[in-house]
Amino acid sequence: MVIPRPTASTDSPTADDAQRHDPEPIYRQRCDRLAERRAYYARISSRMANISITLVVVAVGALSVGLWRGMPLLLILAALATIGFGISFAYHTVIDRQHHRYDELWTINDEAFRRLRRDWATLPLRQPSSINGDTHYANDLDVLGHASLQHLLNTAHTPTGQTTLQNWLIAPAAPAVIRERQAAVAELAPLLDFRDELAFHGRQMGNAQVNYELFLGWVEGEAWLSQRPWLIWLTRIMPLITIGSALADATNIFN
């Protein structure tokens, strides 16, 4: 998915405002605005759930009575209620996606607020599962680990993003590369809404990538089936037993 790069948002506070003023109220305001949208979609979701339940009850009741009494009008009502349930379910799904979206955006901004306050106890520490090279000095200098630069900066949710940030923090970089990174930071700094969109999509991809890497680890790992010959023989014998049972049942039927 390609996210368009907007200019600085005009309907919400920007990072330039945060530089001129205390940034904490800006993120508090963003959290309040997102919480209102989240509550709005939560209310609609609750109503749609009640409507869906009502339509199911009407459909089942009308179908049962219609078949029992032989009343075509009730059967038509059951069909209409079933169609209405399908429409309600589809709309409810859209509403739930919006509720999830604003809940995630609120979490992103609430985490940013806690990051500004250096609330290490509640700020999640995201680290890649594997660490390249010797990082003892990085821990001593508070570059990695709890209450570190990594703890402060790491908003990545995918293993690739977490590994990239860690490598940038502990590996030396050429001056030209450093200037490119600083220019990218300066360009993204005022785009709070755009950064939230990036973080939102990263959060959605995080679990999928973790599961994918677990699958790759299982595929590339040491073979375990060849070390269990009894399991191989079991897979060969079970189909024969099933076929034999089916033939025995067929013989009994014809006899």
Short mmCIF file of C-alpha atoms in Angstrom, two decimals:
data_model
loop_
_atom_site.label_atom_id
_atom_site.label_comp_id
_atom_site.label_asym_id
_atom_site.label_seq_id
_atom_site.Cartn_x
_atom_site.Cartn_y
_atom_site.Cartn_z
CA MET A 1 0.00 0.00 0.00
CA VAL A 2 1.36 3.41 -1.05
CA ILE A 3 0.58 6.23 1.35
CA PRO A 4 0.52 9.65 -0.34
CA ARG A 5 2.90 12.18 1.10
CA PRO A 6 0.90 15.20 2.21
CA THR A 7 2.04 18.61 3.20
CA ALA A 8 1.86 19.66 6.81
CA SER A 9 -1.67 19.17 8.13
CA THR A 10 -3.76 22.31 8.53
CA ASP A 11 -6.53 20.82 10.64
CA SER A 12 -4.36 19.55 13.47
CA PRO A 13 -1.31 20.76 15.40
CA THR A 14 2.04 20.26 13.66
CA ALA A 15 5.53 19.54 14.88
CA ASP A 16 6.44 23.20 14.17
CA ASP A 17 3.88 24.14 16.81
CA ALA A 18 5.47 21.61 19.11
CA GLN A 19 8.83 23.30 18.67
CA ARG A 20 7.40 26.73 19.49
CA HIS A 21 5.29 25.54 22.40
CA ASP A 22 5.19 22.72 24.89
CA PRO A 23 4.56 19.57 22.79
CA GLU A 24 2.68 17.73 25.54
CA PRO A 25 -0.59 19.72 25.14
CA ILE A 26 -0.44 19.12 21.39
CA TYR A 27 -0.38 15.35 21.82
CA ARG A 28 -2.96 15.54 24.57
CA GLN A 29 -5.23 17.44 22.17
CA ARG A 30 -4.65 14.85 19.46
CA CYS A 31 -5.48 12.05 21.90
CA ASP A 32 -8.70 13.78 22.92
CA ARG A 33 -9.75 14.28 19.30
CA LEU A 34 -9.02 10.66 18.40
CA ALA A 35 -10.77 9.41 21.54
CA GLU A 36 -13.92 11.28 20.47
CA ARG A 37 -13.86 9.64 17.05
CA ARG A 38 -13.22 6.24 18.62
CA ALA A 39 -16.18 6.69 20.99
CA TYR A 40 -18.38 7.80 18.08
CA TYR A 41 -17.70 4.62 16.10
CA ALA A 42 -18.02 2.51 19.25
CA ARG A 43 -21.56 3.82 19.74
CA ILE A 44 -22.49 3.08 16.13
CA SER A 45 -20.96 -0.39 16.41
CA SER A 46 -23.07 -1.12 19.48
CA ARG A 47 -26.23 -0.02 17.68
CA MET A 48 -25.41 -2.11 14.63
CA ALA A 49 -24.84 -5.15 16.85
CA ASN A 50 -28.31 -4.71 18.34
CA ILE A 51 -29.85 -4.27 14.89
CA SER A 52 -28.13 -7.42 13.61
CA ILE A 53 -29.35 -9.47 16.57
CA THR A 54 -32.89 -8.17 16.07
CA LEU A 55 -32.84 -9.06 12.38
CA VAL A 56 -31.61 -12.58 13.16
CA VAL A 57 -34.39 -13.09 15.69
CA VAL A 58 -36.99 -11.78 13.24
CA ALA A 59 -35.66 -13.97 10.42
CA VAL A 60 -35.59 -17.15 12.51
CA GLY A 61 -38.97 -16.45 14.11
CA ALA A 62 -40.69 -15.55 10.84
CA LEU A 63 -39.21 -18.58 9.08
CA SER A 64 -40.25 -20.96 11.85
CA VAL A 65 -43.81 -19.67 12.13
CA GLY A 66 -44.14 -19.31 8.37
CA LEU A 67 -43.17 -22.94 7.75
CA TRP A 68 -45.31 -24.16 10.63
CA ARG A 69 -48.41 -22.19 9.71
CA GLY A 70 -47.81 -22.16 5.97
CA MET A 71 -47.90 -18.35 5.79
CA PRO A 72 -46.08 -16.98 2.69
CA LEU A 73 -45.98 -13.43 4.07
CA LEU A 74 -43.90 -14.56 7.03
CA LEU A 75 -41.54 -16.39 4.68
CA ILE A 76 -41.13 -13.18 2.69
CA LEU A 77 -40.49 -11.31 5.94
CA ALA A 78 -37.85 -13.90 6.87
CA ALA A 79 -36.15 -13.41 3.50
CA LEU A 80 -36.18 -9.63 3.85
CA ALA A 81 -34.81 -9.87 7.40
CA THR A 82 -32.03 -12.16 6.15
CA ILE A 83 -31.09 -9.66 3.43
CA GLY A 84 -31.20 -6.86 5.99
CA PHE A 85 -28.91 -8.85 8.26
CA GLY A 86 -26.39 -9.24 5.44
CA ILE A 87 -26.41 -5.49 4.81
CA SER A 88 -26.19 -4.76 8.53
CA PHE A 89 -23.29 -7.17 8.95
CA ALA A 90 -21.34 -5.60 6.07
CA TYR A 91 -21.89 -2.08 7.42
CA HIS A 92 -21.00 -3.23 10.94
CA THR A 93 -17.70 -4.58 9.59
CA VAL A 94 -16.88 -1.19 8.06
CA ILE A 95 -17.72 0.57 11.33
CA ASP A 96 -15.58 -1.83 13.34
CA ARG A 97 -12.64 -1.17 11.03
CA GLN A 98 -13.01 2.55 11.61
CA HIS A 99 -13.23 2.00 15.36
CA HIS A 100 -10.09 -0.13 15.24
CA ARG A 101 -8.31 2.51 13.16
CA TYR A 102 -9.04 5.35 15.60
CA ASP A 103 -8.19 3.12 18.55
CA GLU A 104 -4.80 2.39 17.01
CA LEU A 105 -4.20 6.07 16.17
CA TRP A 106 -5.09 7.00 19.76
CA THR A 107 -2.61 4.39 21.03
CA ILE A 108 0.10 5.81 18.77
CA ASN A 109 -0.41 9.36 20.05
CA ASP A 110 -0.79 8.27 23.67
CA GLU A 111 2.49 6.42 23.35
CA ALA A 112 4.09 9.55 21.88
CA PHE A 113 2.79 11.53 24.86
CA ARG A 114 4.33 9.03 27.28
CA ARG A 115 7.54 9.12 25.26
CA LEU A 116 7.73 12.90 25.74
CA ARG A 117 7.35 12.40 29.49
CA ARG A 118 9.99 9.64 29.51
CA ASP A 119 7.51 7.30 31.17
CA TRP A 120 9.75 4.27 30.84
CA ALA A 121 7.58 2.02 33.01
CA THR A 122 4.64 2.14 30.59
CA LEU A 123 6.54 2.81 27.35
CA PRO A 124 6.96 -0.47 25.43
CA LEU A 125 10.53 -1.58 24.77
CA ARG A 126 10.67 -3.00 21.25
CA GLN A 127 13.83 -4.87 20.38
CA PRO A 128 14.62 -7.24 17.50
CA SER A 129 14.85 -10.91 18.44
CA SER A 130 18.41 -11.18 17.11
CA ILE A 131 21.26 -8.75 17.81
CA ASN A 132 24.15 -8.39 15.38
CA GLY A 133 27.60 -7.87 16.84
CA ASP A 134 28.80 -6.91 20.30
CA THR A 135 26.44 -4.45 21.95
CA HIS A 136 27.79 -4.39 25.50
CA TYR A 137 29.11 -0.86 25.12
CA ALA A 138 25.75 0.24 23.69
CA ASN A 139 23.98 -0.96 26.83
CA ASP A 140 26.54 0.77 29.03
CA LEU A 141 26.03 4.05 27.15
CA ASP A 142 22.22 3.74 27.27
CA VAL A 143 22.01 3.34 23.52
CA LEU A 144 20.17 0.02 23.81
CA GLY A 145 18.00 -1.51 26.48
CA HIS A 146 15.60 -0.08 29.06
CA ALA A 147 15.47 3.73 29.37
CA SER A 148 17.82 4.06 26.41
CA LEU A 149 17.93 5.93 23.12
CA GLN A 150 16.49 2.83 21.46
CA HIS A 151 13.67 2.75 24.02
CA LEU A 152 12.92 6.41 23.30
CA LEU A 153 13.02 6.29 19.51
CA ASN A 154 11.73 2.86 18.61
CA THR A 155 8.20 3.15 17.26
CA ALA A 156 8.72 0.32 14.77
CA HIS A 157 6.44 -2.70 15.02
CA THR A 158 7.91 -4.92 12.32
CA PRO A 159 11.06 -6.98 12.99
CA THR A 160 12.66 -5.37 9.94
CA GLY A 161 12.05 -1.86 11.26
CA GLN A 162 13.31 -2.71 14.74
CA THR A 163 16.47 -4.29 13.33
CA THR A 164 17.08 -1.32 11.01
CA LEU A 165 16.83 1.20 13.85
CA GLN A 166 19.12 -0.84 16.07
CA ASN A 167 21.72 -1.14 13.32
CA TRP A 168 21.56 2.61 12.73
CA LEU A 169 22.11 3.26 16.43
CA ILE A 170 25.11 0.98 16.92
CA ALA A 171 26.78 0.96 13.50
CA PRO A 172 28.92 3.87 12.28
CA ALA A 173 27.65 5.75 9.24
CA ALA A 174 29.35 7.97 6.68
CA PRO A 175 28.77 11.74 7.01
CA ALA A 176 26.77 11.78 3.77
CA VAL A 177 24.46 9.06 5.09
CA ILE A 178 24.01 10.93 8.37
CA ARG A 179 23.06 14.11 6.49
CA GLU A 180 20.51 12.16 4.42
CA ARG A 181 18.93 10.74 7.56
CA GLN A 182 18.82 14.15 9.20
CA ALA A 183 17.18 15.62 6.09
CA ALA A 184 14.56 12.85 6.16
CA VAL A 185 13.85 13.55 9.84
CA ALA A 186 13.50 17.28 9.14
CA GLU A 187 11.10 16.56 6.27
CA LEU A 188 8.91 14.23 8.35
CA ALA A 189 8.96 16.32 11.54
CA PRO A 190 5.98 18.60 10.69
CA LEU A 191 3.88 15.81 9.16
CA LEU A 192 2.23 14.44 12.29
CA ASP A 193 -0.80 12.99 10.49
CA PHE A 194 1.36 11.36 7.83
CA ARG A 195 3.63 9.86 10.48
CA ASP A 196 0.58 8.50 12.27
CA GLU A 197 -0.53 6.84 9.03
CA LEU A 198 2.89 5.22 8.63
CA ALA A 199 2.83 4.03 12.23
CA PHE A 200 -0.72 2.72 11.83
CA HIS A 201 0.15 0.60 8.80
CA GLY A 202 3.33 -0.57 10.52
CA ARG A 203 1.29 -1.78 13.49
CA GLN A 204 -0.99 -3.72 11.13
CA MET A 205 1.99 -5.35 9.44
CA GLY A 206 3.84 -6.13 12.66
CA ASN A 207 2.02 -9.32 13.67
CA ALA A 208 1.90 -10.59 10.10
CA GLN A 209 5.65 -10.20 9.69
CA VAL A 210 6.37 -11.85 13.04
CA ASN A 211 4.24 -14.84 12.03
CA TYR A 212 5.98 -14.93 8.64
CA GLU A 213 9.41 -14.97 10.25
CA LEU A 214 8.32 -17.73 12.62
CA PHE A 215 7.19 -19.71 9.58
CA LEU A 216 10.52 -19.11 7.83
CA GLY A 217 12.35 -20.21 10.96
CA TRP A 218 10.33 -23.42 11.01
CA VAL A 219 10.92 -24.06 7.29
CA GLU A 220 14.64 -23.33 7.46
CA GLY A 221 15.11 -25.11 10.77
CA GLU A 222 16.46 -28.57 11.42
CA ALA A 223 14.40 -31.38 9.90
CA TRP A 224 12.46 -33.18 12.58
CA LEU A 225 10.20 -35.52 10.61
CA SER A 226 13.12 -37.67 9.42
CA GLN A 227 14.09 -38.18 13.07
CA ARG A 228 10.67 -39.71 13.81
CA PRO A 229 10.32 -42.74 11.51
CA TRP A 230 7.35 -44.02 13.50
CA LEU A 231 5.38 -40.95 12.43
CA ILE A 232 6.21 -41.60 8.77
CA TRP A 233 5.03 -45.21 9.05
CA LEU A 234 1.90 -44.06 10.87
CA THR A 235 0.97 -41.78 7.96
CA ARG A 236 1.39 -44.75 5.62
CA ILE A 237 -0.63 -47.20 7.71
CA MET A 238 -3.57 -44.96 8.63
CA PRO A 239 -4.92 -44.66 5.04
CA LEU A 240 -4.76 -48.45 4.68
CA ILE A 241 -6.71 -48.88 7.91
CA THR A 242 -9.30 -46.37 6.72
CA ILE A 243 -9.70 -48.12 3.36
CA GLY A 244 -9.98 -51.49 5.08
CA SER A 245 -12.69 -50.21 7.41
CA ALA A 246 -14.63 -48.75 4.49
CA LEU A 247 -14.44 -52.05 2.58
CA ALA A 248 -15.59 -53.98 5.66
CA ASP A 249 -18.57 -51.66 6.09
CA ALA A 250 -19.45 -52.00 2.41
CA THR A 251 -19.30 -55.80 2.66
CA ASN A 252 -21.64 -55.78 5.66
CA ILE A 253 -24.11 -53.58 3.81
CA PHE A 254 -24.31 -55.85 0.77
CA ASN A 255 -24.54 -58.97 2.92
#
